[in-house]
mmCIF file of N, CA and C in Angstrom:
data_model
loop_
_atom_site.group_PDB
_atom_site.id
_atom_site.type_symbol
_atom_site.label_atom_id
_atom_site.label_comp_id
_atom_site.label_asym_id
_atom_site.label_seq_id
_atom_site.Cartn_x
_atom_site.Cartn_y
_atom_site.Cartn_z
ATOM 1 N N UNK A 35 49.346 72.161 -38.989
ATOM 2 C CA UNK A 35 50.185 70.952 -39.502
ATOM 3 C C UNK A 35 49.483 69.874 -38.876
ATOM 4 N N UNK A 36 49.609 70.153 -37.482
ATOM 5 C CA UNK A 36 48.944 68.952 -36.725
ATOM 6 C C UNK A 36 47.380 68.947 -36.763
ATOM 7 N N UNK A 37 46.742 70.031 -36.684
ATOM 8 C CA UNK A 37 45.216 69.926 -37.358
ATOM 9 C C UNK A 37 44.802 69.320 -38.384
ATOM 10 N N UNK A 38 45.759 69.407 -39.182
ATOM 11 C CA UNK A 38 45.636 68.886 -40.683
ATOM 12 C C UNK A 38 45.751 67.399 -40.443
ATOM 13 N N UNK A 39 46.874 66.898 -39.890
ATOM 14 C CA UNK A 39 47.119 65.791 -39.655
ATOM 15 C C UNK A 39 46.042 65.019 -39.156
ATOM 16 N N UNK A 40 45.363 65.696 -38.212
ATOM 17 C CA UNK A 40 44.341 65.006 -37.516
ATOM 18 C C UNK A 40 43.298 64.825 -38.206
ATOM 19 N N UNK A 41 42.559 65.789 -38.943
ATOM 20 C CA UNK A 41 41.423 65.863 -40.007
ATOM 21 C C UNK A 41 41.883 64.974 -40.648
ATOM 22 N N UNK A 42 43.055 64.651 -41.341
ATOM 23 C CA UNK A 42 43.159 63.719 -42.547
ATOM 24 C C UNK A 42 43.115 62.527 -41.858
ATOM 25 N N UNK A 43 43.503 62.208 -40.933
ATOM 26 C CA UNK A 43 43.574 60.923 -39.823
ATOM 27 C C UNK A 43 42.424 60.283 -39.501
ATOM 28 N N UNK A 44 41.581 61.606 -39.281
ATOM 29 C CA UNK A 44 39.809 60.980 -38.998
ATOM 30 C C UNK A 44 39.306 60.701 -40.227
ATOM 31 N N UNK A 45 39.375 61.425 -41.133
ATOM 32 C CA UNK A 45 38.909 60.744 -42.602
ATOM 33 C C UNK A 45 39.551 59.929 -43.203
ATOM 34 N N UNK A 46 40.627 59.490 -42.941
ATOM 35 C CA UNK A 46 41.221 58.039 -43.358
ATOM 36 C C UNK A 46 40.348 56.930 -42.283
ATOM 37 N N UNK A 47 40.165 57.040 -41.320
ATOM 38 C CA UNK A 47 39.335 56.262 -40.405
ATOM 39 C C UNK A 47 38.014 55.978 -40.906
ATOM 40 N N UNK A 48 37.415 57.170 -41.220
ATOM 41 C CA UNK A 48 35.987 57.015 -41.715
ATOM 42 C C UNK A 48 36.045 56.156 -42.980
ATOM 43 N N UNK A 49 36.989 56.495 -43.995
ATOM 44 C CA UNK A 49 37.018 55.697 -45.429
ATOM 45 C C UNK A 49 37.226 54.299 -44.916
ATOM 46 N N UNK A 50 37.874 53.928 -44.108
ATOM 47 C CA UNK A 50 38.503 52.483 -43.615
ATOM 48 C C UNK A 50 37.162 51.731 -43.160
ATOM 49 N N UNK A 51 36.436 52.593 -42.179
ATOM 50 C CA UNK A 51 35.244 51.761 -41.615
ATOM 51 C C UNK A 51 34.300 51.730 -42.985
ATOM 52 N N UNK A 52 33.970 52.715 -43.866
ATOM 53 C CA UNK A 52 33.019 52.700 -44.911
ATOM 54 C C UNK A 52 33.467 51.314 -45.780
ATOM 55 N N UNK A 53 34.723 51.003 -46.103
ATOM 56 C CA UNK A 53 35.289 50.014 -46.918
ATOM 57 C C UNK A 53 35.118 48.912 -46.110
ATOM 58 N N UNK A 54 35.410 48.688 -45.204
ATOM 59 C CA UNK A 54 35.295 47.399 -44.150
ATOM 60 C C UNK A 54 33.569 47.104 -44.513
ATOM 61 N N UNK A 55 32.891 48.048 -44.130
ATOM 62 C CA UNK A 55 31.061 47.642 -44.419
ATOM 63 C C UNK A 55 31.107 46.919 -45.887
ATOM 64 N N UNK A 56 31.550 47.829 -46.826
ATOM 65 C CA UNK A 56 31.428 47.384 -48.072
ATOM 66 C C UNK A 56 32.075 46.009 -48.444
ATOM 67 N N UNK A 57 33.316 46.023 -47.785
ATOM 68 C CA UNK A 57 33.702 44.377 -48.097
ATOM 69 C C UNK A 57 33.242 43.278 -47.275
ATOM 70 N N UNK A 58 32.289 43.684 -46.200
ATOM 71 C CA UNK A 58 31.776 42.565 -45.380
ATOM 72 C C UNK A 58 30.189 42.076 -45.868
ATOM 73 N N UNK A 59 29.709 43.410 -46.820
ATOM 74 C CA UNK A 59 28.495 43.043 -47.888
ATOM 75 C C UNK A 59 28.919 42.161 -49.072
ATOM 76 N N UNK A 60 30.324 42.538 -49.689
ATOM 77 C CA UNK A 60 30.545 41.543 -50.764
ATOM 78 C C UNK A 60 31.215 40.220 -50.433
ATOM 79 N N UNK A 61 32.016 39.724 -49.446
ATOM 80 C CA UNK A 61 32.862 38.724 -49.143
ATOM 81 C C UNK A 61 32.394 37.907 -47.921
ATOM 82 N N UNK A 62 32.904 36.691 -48.150
ATOM 83 C CA UNK A 62 32.492 35.543 -47.065
ATOM 84 C C UNK A 62 33.220 35.913 -45.843
ATOM 85 N N UNK A 63 34.459 36.322 -45.662
ATOM 86 C CA UNK A 63 34.925 36.841 -44.537
ATOM 87 C C UNK A 63 36.085 37.985 -44.775
ATOM 88 N N UNK A 64 35.794 38.998 -44.088
ATOM 89 C CA UNK A 64 36.690 40.450 -44.148
ATOM 90 C C UNK A 64 37.745 40.012 -42.568
ATOM 91 N N UNK A 65 39.001 40.205 -42.971
ATOM 92 C CA UNK A 65 40.011 39.943 -41.817
ATOM 93 C C UNK A 65 40.947 41.471 -41.749
ATOM 94 N N UNK A 66 40.797 41.836 -40.438
ATOM 95 C CA UNK A 66 42.242 43.047 -40.527
ATOM 96 C C UNK A 66 43.273 42.486 -39.832
ATOM 97 N N UNK A 67 44.397 42.699 -40.302
ATOM 98 C CA UNK A 67 45.447 42.416 -39.734
ATOM 99 C C UNK A 67 46.382 43.278 -39.163
ATOM 100 N N UNK A 68 47.092 43.089 -37.937
ATOM 101 C CA UNK A 68 48.046 44.337 -37.555
ATOM 102 C C UNK A 68 49.442 44.435 -38.286
ATOM 103 N N UNK A 69 50.302 45.035 -38.040
ATOM 104 C CA UNK A 69 51.769 45.581 -38.654
ATOM 105 C C UNK A 69 52.652 43.995 -38.558
ATOM 106 N N UNK A 70 52.299 42.873 -37.730
ATOM 107 C CA UNK A 70 52.871 41.786 -37.490
ATOM 108 C C UNK A 70 52.360 40.793 -38.381
ATOM 109 N N UNK A 71 51.009 41.037 -39.032
ATOM 110 C CA UNK A 71 50.025 39.956 -39.849
ATOM 111 C C UNK A 71 49.672 39.348 -38.985
ATOM 112 N N UNK A 72 49.402 39.784 -37.625
ATOM 113 C CA UNK A 72 48.366 39.164 -36.945
ATOM 114 C C UNK A 72 47.093 39.747 -36.962
ATOM 115 N N UNK A 73 45.692 38.599 -36.795
ATOM 116 C CA UNK A 73 44.535 38.958 -36.734
ATOM 117 C C UNK A 73 44.442 40.012 -35.748
ATOM 118 N N UNK A 74 43.901 40.959 -36.129
ATOM 119 C CA UNK A 74 43.527 42.271 -35.068
ATOM 120 C C UNK A 74 42.765 42.588 -34.296
ATOM 121 N N UNK A 75 41.463 41.839 -34.852
ATOM 122 C CA UNK A 75 40.229 41.720 -33.865
ATOM 123 C C UNK A 75 39.405 40.371 -34.199
ATOM 124 N N UNK A 76 38.709 39.656 -33.245
ATOM 125 C CA UNK A 76 37.774 39.072 -33.507
ATOM 126 C C UNK A 76 37.435 38.375 -34.802
ATOM 127 N N UNK A 77 37.188 37.470 -35.593
ATOM 128 C CA UNK A 77 36.305 37.266 -36.930
ATOM 129 C C UNK A 77 35.722 35.952 -36.568
ATOM 130 N N UNK A 78 34.462 36.191 -36.058
ATOM 131 C CA UNK A 78 33.590 34.935 -36.170
ATOM 132 C C UNK A 78 33.603 34.062 -37.082
ATOM 133 N N UNK A 79 33.593 34.720 -38.086
ATOM 134 C CA UNK A 79 33.299 34.241 -39.887
ATOM 135 C C UNK A 79 34.254 33.379 -40.216
ATOM 136 N N UNK A 80 35.535 33.944 -39.936
ATOM 137 C CA UNK A 80 36.766 33.422 -39.999
ATOM 138 C C UNK A 80 36.852 32.037 -39.473
ATOM 139 N N UNK A 81 36.725 32.243 -38.176
ATOM 140 C CA UNK A 81 36.807 31.119 -37.119
ATOM 141 C C UNK A 81 35.654 29.888 -37.694
ATOM 142 N N UNK A 82 34.385 30.084 -37.954
ATOM 143 C CA UNK A 82 33.543 29.282 -38.647
ATOM 144 C C UNK A 82 34.168 28.652 -39.625
ATOM 145 N N UNK A 83 34.655 29.269 -40.866
ATOM 146 C CA UNK A 83 35.226 28.578 -41.995
ATOM 147 C C UNK A 83 36.068 28.263 -41.579
ATOM 148 N N UNK A 84 37.252 28.369 -40.928
ATOM 149 C CA UNK A 84 38.615 27.348 -40.923
ATOM 150 C C UNK A 84 38.126 26.505 -39.902
ATOM 151 N N UNK A 85 37.377 26.389 -39.023
ATOM 152 C CA UNK A 85 37.131 25.349 -38.026
ATOM 153 C C UNK A 85 35.707 24.735 -38.185
ATOM 154 N N UNK A 86 34.864 24.970 -39.241
ATOM 155 C CA UNK A 86 33.661 24.426 -39.369
ATOM 156 C C UNK A 86 32.480 24.502 -38.070
ATOM 157 N N UNK A 87 33.045 25.414 -37.158
ATOM 158 C CA UNK A 87 32.344 25.595 -36.239
ATOM 159 C C UNK A 87 32.752 25.009 -34.813
ATOM 160 N N UNK A 88 33.797 24.033 -34.823
ATOM 161 C CA UNK A 88 34.358 23.545 -33.834
ATOM 162 C C UNK A 88 35.135 23.817 -32.890
ATOM 163 N N UNK A 89 35.785 25.160 -33.132
ATOM 164 C CA UNK A 89 36.774 25.697 -32.038
ATOM 165 C C UNK A 89 36.173 26.957 -31.570
ATOM 166 N N UNK A 90 36.344 27.225 -30.442
ATOM 167 C CA UNK A 90 35.469 28.275 -29.795
ATOM 168 C C UNK A 90 36.576 29.188 -29.703
ATOM 169 N N UNK A 91 37.575 29.290 -29.577
ATOM 170 C CA UNK A 91 38.522 30.008 -28.892
ATOM 171 C C UNK A 91 38.793 31.328 -30.064
ATOM 172 N N UNK A 92 39.203 32.215 -29.547
ATOM 173 C CA UNK A 92 39.400 33.660 -30.497
ATOM 174 C C UNK A 92 40.417 33.291 -31.467
ATOM 175 N N UNK A 93 40.613 34.039 -32.650
ATOM 176 C CA UNK A 93 41.772 33.766 -33.606
ATOM 177 C C UNK A 93 42.574 35.078 -33.551
ATOM 178 N N UNK A 94 41.944 36.013 -32.679
ATOM 179 C CA UNK A 94 42.610 37.212 -32.477
ATOM 180 C C UNK A 94 44.126 37.262 -31.870
ATOM 181 N N UNK A 95 44.910 37.776 -32.621
ATOM 182 C CA UNK A 95 46.834 37.817 -32.465
ATOM 183 C C UNK A 95 47.200 36.538 -32.885
ATOM 184 N N UNK A 96 46.222 35.599 -33.677
ATOM 185 C CA UNK A 96 47.054 34.507 -34.505
ATOM 186 C C UNK A 96 47.419 35.109 -35.658
ATOM 187 N N UNK A 97 48.316 34.572 -36.374
ATOM 188 C CA UNK A 97 48.988 34.831 -37.616
ATOM 189 C C UNK A 97 48.411 33.933 -38.839
ATOM 190 N N UNK A 98 47.784 34.902 -39.501
ATOM 191 C CA UNK A 98 46.670 34.323 -40.577
ATOM 192 C C UNK A 98 47.441 33.211 -41.488
ATOM 193 N N UNK A 99 48.738 33.356 -41.826
ATOM 194 C CA UNK A 99 49.657 32.598 -42.554
ATOM 195 C C UNK A 99 49.539 31.261 -41.881
ATOM 196 N N UNK A 100 49.497 31.134 -40.362
ATOM 197 C CA UNK A 100 49.765 29.851 -39.912
ATOM 198 C C UNK A 100 48.689 28.724 -40.380
ATOM 199 N N UNK A 101 47.628 29.384 -41.080
ATOM 200 C CA UNK A 101 46.601 28.302 -41.218
ATOM 201 C C UNK A 101 46.649 28.319 -42.956
ATOM 202 N N UNK A 102 48.025 28.319 -43.367
ATOM 203 C CA UNK A 102 48.134 28.064 -44.819
ATOM 204 C C UNK A 102 49.308 26.993 -44.582
ATOM 205 N N UNK A 103 48.659 25.566 -45.251
ATOM 206 C CA UNK A 103 49.538 24.030 -44.859
ATOM 207 C C UNK A 103 50.872 24.350 -45.892
ATOM 208 N N UNK A 104 50.892 24.440 -47.434
ATOM 209 C CA UNK A 104 52.008 24.458 -48.007
ATOM 210 C C UNK A 104 52.744 25.636 -47.723
ATOM 211 N N UNK A 105 54.543 25.277 -47.546
ATOM 212 C CA UNK A 105 55.508 26.112 -47.370
ATOM 213 C C UNK A 105 55.476 27.349 -48.675
ATOM 214 N N UNK A 106 55.468 26.639 -49.583
ATOM 215 C CA UNK A 106 55.306 27.570 -50.913
ATOM 216 C C UNK A 106 54.361 28.595 -50.970
ATOM 217 N N UNK A 107 53.091 28.362 -50.693
ATOM 218 C CA UNK A 107 51.827 28.922 -50.406
ATOM 219 C C UNK A 107 52.166 30.034 -49.091
ATOM 220 N N UNK A 108 52.458 29.410 -48.151
ATOM 221 C CA UNK A 108 52.488 30.297 -46.857
ATOM 222 C C UNK A 108 53.799 31.490 -47.732
ATOM 223 N N UNK A 109 54.590 31.162 -48.449
ATOM 224 C CA UNK A 109 55.536 32.079 -48.430
ATOM 225 C C UNK A 109 55.238 33.211 -49.471
ATOM 226 N N UNK A 110 54.688 32.539 -50.366
ATOM 227 C CA UNK A 110 53.728 33.461 -51.350
ATOM 228 C C UNK A 110 52.810 34.466 -50.793
ATOM 229 N N UNK A 111 51.792 33.942 -49.896
ATOM 230 C CA UNK A 111 50.946 34.655 -48.865
ATOM 231 C C UNK A 111 51.155 35.734 -48.242
ATOM 232 N N UNK A 112 52.683 35.596 -47.360
ATOM 233 C CA UNK A 112 53.362 36.813 -46.621
ATOM 234 C C UNK A 112 53.925 37.522 -47.469
ATOM 235 N N UNK A 113 54.416 37.398 -48.628
ATOM 236 C CA UNK A 113 54.936 38.126 -49.560
ATOM 237 C C UNK A 113 53.947 39.231 -50.240
ATOM 238 N N UNK A 114 52.760 38.782 -50.490
ATOM 239 C CA UNK A 114 51.884 39.520 -50.976
ATOM 240 C C UNK A 114 51.363 40.220 -50.134
ATOM 241 N N UNK A 115 50.653 40.007 -48.709
ATOM 242 C CA UNK A 115 50.524 40.848 -47.814
ATOM 243 C C UNK A 115 51.829 41.975 -47.450
ATOM 244 N N UNK A 116 52.832 41.781 -47.857
ATOM 245 C CA UNK A 116 53.736 42.924 -47.334
ATOM 246 C C UNK A 116 54.112 43.519 -48.630
ATOM 247 N N UNK A 117 53.600 43.561 -49.597
ATOM 248 C CA UNK A 117 54.104 44.343 -50.611
ATOM 249 C C UNK A 117 52.723 44.753 -51.107
ATOM 250 N N UNK A 118 52.385 45.985 -51.433
ATOM 251 C CA UNK A 118 52.995 47.202 -51.065
ATOM 252 C C UNK A 118 53.109 47.618 -49.769
ATOM 253 N N UNK A 119 54.252 47.994 -49.059
ATOM 254 C CA UNK A 119 53.921 48.399 -47.705
ATOM 255 C C UNK A 119 53.186 49.518 -47.696
ATOM 256 N N UNK A 120 52.192 50.005 -46.579
ATOM 257 C CA UNK A 120 51.386 50.809 -46.412
ATOM 258 C C UNK A 120 51.867 52.086 -46.700
ATOM 259 N N UNK A 121 53.505 52.254 -45.947
ATOM 260 C CA UNK A 121 54.208 53.512 -46.021
ATOM 261 C C UNK A 121 54.652 54.014 -47.696
ATOM 262 N N UNK A 122 54.390 53.108 -48.430
ATOM 263 C CA UNK A 122 54.505 53.426 -50.016
ATOM 264 C C UNK A 122 53.637 54.146 -50.883
ATOM 265 N N UNK A 123 52.300 54.360 -49.791
ATOM 266 C CA UNK A 123 51.325 54.905 -50.510
ATOM 267 C C UNK A 123 51.758 56.597 -50.754
ATOM 268 N N UNK A 124 51.131 56.962 -52.176
ATOM 269 C CA UNK A 124 51.790 58.246 -52.269
ATOM 270 C C UNK A 124 51.139 59.187 -51.445
ATOM 271 N N UNK A 125 51.719 60.234 -50.802
ATOM 272 C CA UNK A 125 50.872 61.312 -50.170
ATOM 273 C C UNK A 125 50.161 60.872 -48.767
ATOM 274 N N UNK A 126 50.929 59.688 -48.665
ATOM 275 C CA UNK A 126 50.628 59.388 -46.874
ATOM 276 C C UNK A 126 51.564 59.399 -46.105
ATOM 277 N N UNK A 127 51.947 60.298 -44.981
ATOM 278 C CA UNK A 127 53.095 59.692 -44.197
ATOM 279 C C UNK A 127 52.642 58.651 -43.229
ATOM 280 N N UNK A 128 53.646 58.478 -42.731
ATOM 281 C CA UNK A 128 53.850 57.384 -41.659
ATOM 282 C C UNK A 128 52.675 57.397 -40.217
ATOM 283 N N UNK A 129 52.655 58.770 -39.883
ATOM 284 C CA UNK A 129 51.325 58.601 -38.662
ATOM 285 C C UNK A 129 50.279 58.609 -39.421
ATOM 286 N N UNK A 130 49.996 58.584 -40.632
ATOM 287 C CA UNK A 130 48.509 58.351 -41.139
ATOM 288 C C UNK A 130 48.324 56.804 -41.897
ATOM 289 N N UNK A 131 49.576 56.428 -42.123
ATOM 290 C CA UNK A 131 49.481 54.994 -42.740
ATOM 291 C C UNK A 131 48.860 53.663 -41.884
ATOM 292 N N UNK A 132 48.392 53.578 -40.621
ATOM 293 C CA UNK A 132 47.905 52.895 -39.831
ATOM 294 C C UNK A 132 46.377 53.108 -40.208
ATOM 295 N N UNK A 133 45.920 54.082 -40.920
ATOM 296 C CA UNK A 133 44.241 54.035 -40.991
ATOM 297 C C UNK A 133 43.997 53.556 -42.638
ATOM 298 N N UNK A 134 44.949 53.348 -43.601
ATOM 299 C CA UNK A 134 44.803 52.973 -44.765
ATOM 300 C C UNK A 134 44.459 51.517 -44.910
ATOM 301 N N UNK A 135 43.353 51.093 -45.492
ATOM 302 C CA UNK A 135 43.142 50.004 -45.379
ATOM 303 C C UNK A 135 43.507 49.220 -46.770
ATOM 304 N N UNK A 136 43.826 47.489 -46.738
ATOM 305 C CA UNK A 136 44.445 47.336 -47.721
ATOM 306 C C UNK A 136 43.619 45.967 -48.265
ATOM 307 N N UNK A 137 43.601 45.442 -49.141
ATOM 308 C CA UNK A 137 42.489 44.489 -49.654
ATOM 309 C C UNK A 137 42.771 43.815 -50.923
ATOM 310 N N UNK A 138 42.436 42.336 -50.661
ATOM 311 C CA UNK A 138 42.979 41.516 -51.795
ATOM 312 C C UNK A 138 42.264 40.197 -51.601
ATOM 313 N N UNK A 139 41.728 39.623 -52.930
ATOM 314 C CA UNK A 139 40.985 38.726 -52.663
ATOM 315 C C UNK A 139 41.794 37.277 -52.731
ATOM 316 N N UNK A 140 41.067 36.278 -51.966
ATOM 317 C CA UNK A 140 41.635 34.700 -51.732
ATOM 318 C C UNK A 140 40.719 33.529 -51.912
ATOM 319 N N UNK A 141 41.086 33.249 -52.967
ATOM 320 C CA UNK A 141 40.374 32.046 -53.507
ATOM 321 C C UNK A 141 40.561 30.623 -52.365
ATOM 322 N N UNK A 142 39.703 30.161 -51.627
ATOM 323 C CA UNK A 142 39.907 29.061 -50.727
ATOM 324 C C UNK A 142 39.802 27.905 -51.715
ATOM 325 N N UNK A 143 40.735 26.794 -51.246
ATOM 326 C CA UNK A 143 40.803 25.848 -52.072
ATOM 327 C C UNK A 143 41.403 24.548 -51.501
ATOM 328 N N UNK A 144 40.872 23.586 -51.313
ATOM 329 C CA UNK A 144 40.667 22.087 -50.690
ATOM 330 C C UNK A 144 42.400 21.808 -50.972
#
């Protein structure tokens, strides 16, 4: 059982990397968030997009929703990020859910 879980987790990590590479080809910015909805890794493309190159400090650990100005937009954004939760994915137990990618498009507006 443990061996199967390890094999499944390895396969999910590989699929996650492949999806991330594909998204990077198709999207202006790809950001990975942790369980607390904080930016998990440095994202130079997001940094450049948000600050027009003016900020040099890393965004790692920042909450992505802190960059949303309108409170209603921020609430909707957080709701969208939290639904569905990773543990709701059928056939995947909680030990594997950390490796499942989630993606949704966001349109930038002024």
